[in-house]
Amino acid sequence: MRTRVTDMFGIALPIFAFSHCRDVVAAVSRAGGMGVLGALYFTPEELEQELKWIDDHVDGRPYGVDVVMPASYEGADFAPEELVGRLRSMIPDGHRAFVEDLLAKHGVPPLSADAEAGRVLLGWTDATARPQVEVALRHPIALLANALGPPPADVVDLAHAHGVKVAALASTPRHALKQVEVGVDVVVAQGTEAGGHTGEISTMVLIPQVVDAVDVPVLAAGGIGNGRQMAAGMALGADGVWTGSLWLTVEEADTPEMAKRRILAATSRDTVRSRSWTGKPARLLKNEWTQAWESEDSPGTLPMPLQFMLVSDALRRIGRSDATELATFPAGQIIGVMNQVRPAKDVVYDLLEEFGEAVTRLDRLTND
Amino acid sequence: MRTRVTDMFGIALPIFAFSHCRDVVAAVSRAGGMGVLGALYFTPEELEQELKWIDDHVDGRPYGVDVVMPASYEGADFAPEELVGRLRSMIPDGHRAFVEDLLAKHGVPPLSADAEAGRVLLGWTDATARPQVEVALRHPIALLANALGPPPADVVDLAHAHGVKVAALASTPRHALKQVEVGVDVVVAQGTEAGGHTGEISTMVLIPQVVDAVDVPVLAAGGIGNGRQMAAGMALGADGVWTGSLWLTVEEADTPEMAKRRILAATSRDTVRSRSWTGKPARLLKNEWTQAWESEDSPGTLPMPLQFMLVSDALRRIGRSDATELATFPAGQIIGVMNQVRPAKDVVYDLLEEFGEAVTRLDRLTND
């Protein structure tokens, strides 16, 4: 198959796979697509290790790194050295009490002293993402992606100076235009059905609008889990597809067992767009956590990055407890049809085979 | 083009057009698709007139009628003669006061005595839909569609006895299975981006699930406004497309001028899924009406059919006033790209032409 993105990256298949797991990234790139490692949860040192591992296991195929530099967040004008302290002081006591109450109700124990309680994850700020960019650019990456809006123009220039292409996720045609203005090479147009941070417009409605708005190649994201959906995304005008949730249940994925079981059992109605994770709307597994934040007792969510600072310890405590009813995580609507565990390579080949069948069927309908 | 639905109905194009306007219905059927008249707002006598007009203007081409027989609603077990009175008594005074306050704030005058104040529209009940079915079956219709879930089994049998096929709208694969169990011939799988009553799952995610769940032909609905979207819907496995919002701004449509202007100016973010119209979630134009029902002062919405009984006079008053900021109506996300007024026939031909281009492009990408 040949599109503008297969040409741009020298890949066989226009299939991009976002994953926080290095094994998945390497497996998809080896299978002819493009794995993209989500850097968010890694310190710069950890990211260095992950990328070194990928370099050693990707057989020289291109891969990418995804960072999160949101266009707007609380504390954007604070000095880096005082960022954490000042942000922490902005979290109201009532919010802390709500979280503690919720955990107590579900019998979630505190973290043990050695379980890195209080390690503050600040992924959703420019200040924490830049060191990740520096690490990434020391590796032979082909793509730097930004998950929340247009990346800073100087970061785009820096990537280009390293011969690295830049992608950014857009949920409206207006976002896409802003991204192209700062020099983005590929727009990932992501519909509301996607897991993680996501807008309101569906993939079906969004893709043609973005394709018509920009001259650069567009990847269709949100709701892409099989070859028919890949064909649909490209019928809408995209040059390829960007997938995420699809890789949570592959053999290679280091997704926690509990989460894998929940995904395999879920229907497409078991996700919800919620601010309870990061403060910006993100599609998550719907459960007692997301419902608690919608309840009458809820103090409301805090803006990014305060919400995740507020809840990150709680989410870690839940993950180590038996309170699986509170364990939420980003997940798109396609989890409704993810019912088995397979190697990433098989998922790639199935996408391709079903894509071909869908195109053949369309052809036949048209010529009859 | 040839699919299971073009064969079933003897139509040239698998394009179904839902409209409350008889002119649109006749125009689409004459252009080779299938117009489907929404009967909801008509008394049986009015419906008789509309269908007579269509019979006289459709050049013998097939057309359909869409009624609303919801699977569940308040008062389903009341006797028809006491239905209105008993339902009326179930509307709390606080809700009436909220509506009156809202209208007063926006300076909306009362209806004049001759403006049929108090005409109670009860469309969303089995009791009011059955007389519409009887009228419809006296005409040479090809399709009877039910907009809210599986129609009663005896209505399906009655339609079949008249040689009329039956369709029903589904927003989950489970709904679709129930519909096929009662004998439905065509499932309209409708994604969350659609206008009017709609579920949570997007078209991209929903269509393959429904196609895999049932043996009957599936129409893709929700987000279908151009030929690329038609190709995408059929790449997902559908045998045709079901469109609605697309026809609100065609030349033939009797959509109020104000609503046409709002649609032509809207973006895809200007709709919202809200219970403020009928009590069940429906995608509407987002404005001060929908926001008022989400506000802290809101008493909450009432279950179907009480909500529409509560608000129908208010909506009529708003429609005759200058308070356009309160005037809402069902609209899908595709209104973001509906920017011009054209004859229905041209819209049909453009769908077909762009569908062909999309299929040709997919073919070329695949064979390169």
mmCIF file of C-alpha atoms in Angstrom, chain A residues 1-4 171-172 174-175 192-193 200-209 211-212 220 222-224 226-239 268-271 283 286 333-334 336-337 355-356 358-368, chain B residues 1-4 171-172 174-175 192-193 200-209 211-212 220 222-224 226-239 268-271 283 286 333-334 336-337 355-356 358-368:
data_model
loop_
_atom_site.group_PDB
_atom_site.id
_atom_site.type_symbol
_atom_site.label_atom_id
_atom_site.label_comp_id
_atom_site.label_asym_id
_atom_site.label_seq_id
_atom_site.Cartn_x
_atom_site.Cartn_y
_atom_site.Cartn_z
ATOM 1 C CA MET A 1 0.000 0.000 0.000
ATOM 2 C CA ARG A 2 1.260 3.450 -0.825
ATOM 3 C CA THR A 3 0.101 6.780 0.638
ATOM 4 C CA ARG A 4 1.757 10.083 1.507
ATOM 5 C CA SER A 171 -10.059 17.220 17.496
ATOM 6 C CA THR A 172 -11.351 20.140 15.405
ATOM 7 C CA ARG A 174 -9.360 24.774 13.761
ATOM 8 C CA HIS A 175 -6.825 22.860 15.875
ATOM 9 C CA THR A 192 -14.575 11.574 20.248
ATOM 10 C CA GLU A 193 -14.740 7.754 20.362
ATOM 11 C CA GLU A 200 -16.608 16.079 20.884
ATOM 12 C CA ILE A 201 -16.725 15.483 17.135
ATOM 13 C CA SER A 202 -16.910 11.904 15.885
ATOM 14 C CA THR A 203 -14.267 10.424 13.607
ATOM 15 C CA MET A 204 -16.800 10.062 10.767
ATOM 16 C CA VAL A 205 -17.624 13.778 10.889
ATOM 17 C CA LEU A 206 -14.150 15.076 11.766
ATOM 18 C CA ILE A 207 -11.841 13.432 9.228
ATOM 19 C CA PRO A 208 -13.251 14.965 6.016
ATOM 20 C CA GLN A 209 -13.275 18.409 7.660
ATOM 21 C CA VAL A 211 -8.594 16.645 5.301
ATOM 22 C CA ASP A 212 -10.269 19.575 3.544
ATOM 23 C CA ALA A 220 -7.648 8.954 11.141
ATOM 24 C CA GLY A 222 -10.654 7.190 17.167
ATOM 25 C CA GLY A 223 -12.659 4.032 16.569
ATOM 26 C CA ILE A 224 -10.025 2.303 14.445
ATOM 27 C CA ASN A 226 -10.289 -3.434 12.544
ATOM 28 C CA GLY A 227 -9.645 -3.367 8.800
ATOM 29 C CA ARG A 228 -13.128 -2.146 7.903
ATOM 30 C CA GLN A 229 -12.574 0.833 10.188
ATOM 31 C CA MET A 230 -9.169 1.399 8.607
ATOM 32 C CA ALA A 231 -10.794 1.377 5.156
ATOM 33 C CA ALA A 232 -13.499 3.748 6.401
ATOM 34 C CA GLY A 233 -10.909 6.160 7.801
ATOM 35 C CA MET A 234 -9.093 6.204 4.490
ATOM 36 C CA ALA A 235 -12.352 6.472 2.503
ATOM 37 C CA LEU A 236 -12.900 9.668 4.511
ATOM 38 C CA GLY A 237 -9.671 10.992 2.992
ATOM 39 C CA ALA A 238 -6.999 10.030 5.533
ATOM 40 C CA ASP A 239 -3.574 8.808 4.411
ATOM 41 C CA SER A 268 -18.622 -0.112 23.642
ATOM 42 C CA ARG A 269 -20.933 1.565 26.159
ATOM 43 C CA ASP A 270 -18.472 1.003 29.010
ATOM 44 C CA THR A 271 -16.418 4.136 28.364
ATOM 45 C CA ARG A 283 -12.364 8.889 27.433
ATOM 46 C CA LYS A 286 -16.618 3.950 32.998
ATOM 47 C CA GLN A 333 -15.087 2.700 22.368
ATOM 48 C CA ILE A 334 -13.472 -0.065 20.305
ATOM 49 C CA GLY A 336 -16.276 -3.375 22.957
ATOM 50 C CA VAL A 337 -14.934 -5.693 20.250
ATOM 51 C CA PHE A 355 -8.827 -3.600 4.777
ATOM 52 C CA GLY A 356 -8.305 -5.399 1.471
ATOM 53 C CA ALA A 358 -13.464 -4.012 2.508
ATOM 54 C CA VAL A 359 -11.983 -2.304 -0.546
ATOM 55 C CA THR A 360 -12.809 -5.298 -2.749
ATOM 56 C CA ARG A 361 -16.409 -5.292 -1.496
ATOM 57 C CA LEU A 362 -16.807 -1.558 -2.190
ATOM 58 C CA ASP A 363 -15.436 -2.113 -5.659
ATOM 59 C CA ARG A 364 -17.872 -4.901 -6.345
ATOM 60 C CA LEU A 365 -20.882 -2.892 -5.091
ATOM 61 C CA THR A 366 -19.878 0.001 -7.303
ATOM 62 C CA ASN A 367 -19.348 -1.983 -10.464
ATOM 63 C CA ASP A 368 -22.502 -4.063 -10.167
ATOM 64 C CA MET B 1 -24.725 0.499 -7.604
ATOM 65 C CA ARG B 2 -26.155 -2.754 -6.322
ATOM 66 C CA THR B 3 -26.531 -3.866 -2.689
ATOM 67 C CA ARG B 4 -29.021 -5.928 -0.725
ATOM 68 C CA SER B 171 -27.797 2.348 18.673
ATOM 69 C CA THR B 172 -26.305 -0.863 20.083
ATOM 70 C CA ARG B 174 -28.196 -5.657 21.389
ATOM 71 C CA HIS B 175 -30.977 -3.375 20.092
ATOM 72 C CA THR B 192 -24.046 9.122 18.489
ATOM 73 C CA GLU B 193 -23.176 11.908 16.028
ATOM 74 C CA GLU B 200 -23.522 6.797 22.866
ATOM 75 C CA ILE B 201 -21.542 4.686 20.401
ATOM 76 C CA SER B 202 -20.070 6.388 17.342
ATOM 77 C CA THR B 203 -20.968 5.334 13.802
ATOM 78 C CA MET B 204 -17.379 4.176 13.165
ATOM 79 C CA VAL B 205 -17.495 1.818 16.144
ATOM 80 C CA LEU B 206 -21.156 0.794 15.903
ATOM 81 C CA ILE B 207 -21.636 -0.252 12.265
ATOM 82 C CA PRO B 208 -19.231 -3.234 12.172
ATOM 83 C CA GLN B 209 -20.674 -4.529 15.454
ATOM 84 C CA VAL B 211 -23.237 -5.852 10.727
ATOM 85 C CA ASP B 212 -21.569 -8.758 12.532
ATOM 86 C CA ALA B 220 -25.208 3.334 8.334
ATOM 87 C CA GLY B 222 -25.078 9.300 11.928
ATOM 88 C CA GLY B 223 -22.422 11.515 10.385
ATOM 89 C CA ILE B 224 -23.354 10.748 6.776
ATOM 90 C CA ASN B 226 -21.059 13.526 1.901
ATOM 91 C CA GLY B 227 -19.882 10.802 -0.458
ATOM 92 C CA ARG B 228 -16.722 10.057 1.514
ATOM 93 C CA GLN B 229 -18.867 9.403 4.563
ATOM 94 C CA MET B 230 -21.168 7.231 2.459
ATOM 95 C CA ALA B 231 -18.155 5.226 1.267
ATOM 96 C CA ALA B 232 -16.900 4.955 4.854
ATOM 97 C CA GLY B 233 -20.278 3.704 6.084
ATOM 98 C CA MET B 234 -20.300 1.039 3.375
ATOM 99 C CA ALA B 235 -16.620 0.157 3.980
ATOM 100 C CA LEU B 236 -17.742 -0.598 7.547
ATOM 101 C CA GLY B 237 -20.069 -3.226 6.077
ATOM 102 C CA ALA B 238 -23.359 -1.362 5.612
ATOM 103 C CA ASP B 239 -25.533 -1.981 2.541
ATOM 104 C CA SER B 268 -19.774 20.461 14.330
ATOM 105 C CA ARG B 269 -19.318 21.457 17.976
ATOM 106 C CA ASP B 270 -22.643 23.298 18.039
ATOM 107 C CA THR B 271 -24.744 20.240 18.854
ATOM 108 C CA ARG B 283 -28.771 15.445 19.653
ATOM 109 C CA LYS B 286 -26.700 23.568 21.419
ATOM 110 C CA GLN B 333 -22.780 16.897 13.866
ATOM 111 C CA ILE B 334 -22.652 17.105 10.060
ATOM 112 C CA GLY B 336 -20.780 21.814 10.604
ATOM 113 C CA VAL B 337 -20.223 21.308 6.888
ATOM 114 C CA PHE B 355 -18.653 8.058 -3.259
ATOM 115 C CA GLY B 356 -17.202 6.966 -6.594
ATOM 116 C CA ALA B 358 -13.523 7.749 -2.654
ATOM 117 C CA VAL B 359 -13.723 4.173 -3.891
ATOM 118 C CA THR B 360 -11.385 4.940 -6.790
ATOM 119 C CA ARG B 361 -8.866 6.518 -4.397
ATOM 120 C CA LEU B 362 -8.961 3.515 -2.054
ATOM 121 C CA ASP B 363 -8.410 1.241 -5.023
ATOM 122 C CA ARG B 364 -5.399 3.220 -6.176
ATOM 123 C CA LEU B 365 -3.824 3.300 -2.695
ATOM 124 C CA THR B 366 -4.252 -0.446 -2.447
ATOM 125 C CA ASN B 367 -2.832 -1.314 -5.821
ATOM 126 C CA ASP B 368 0.167 0.992 -5.596
#
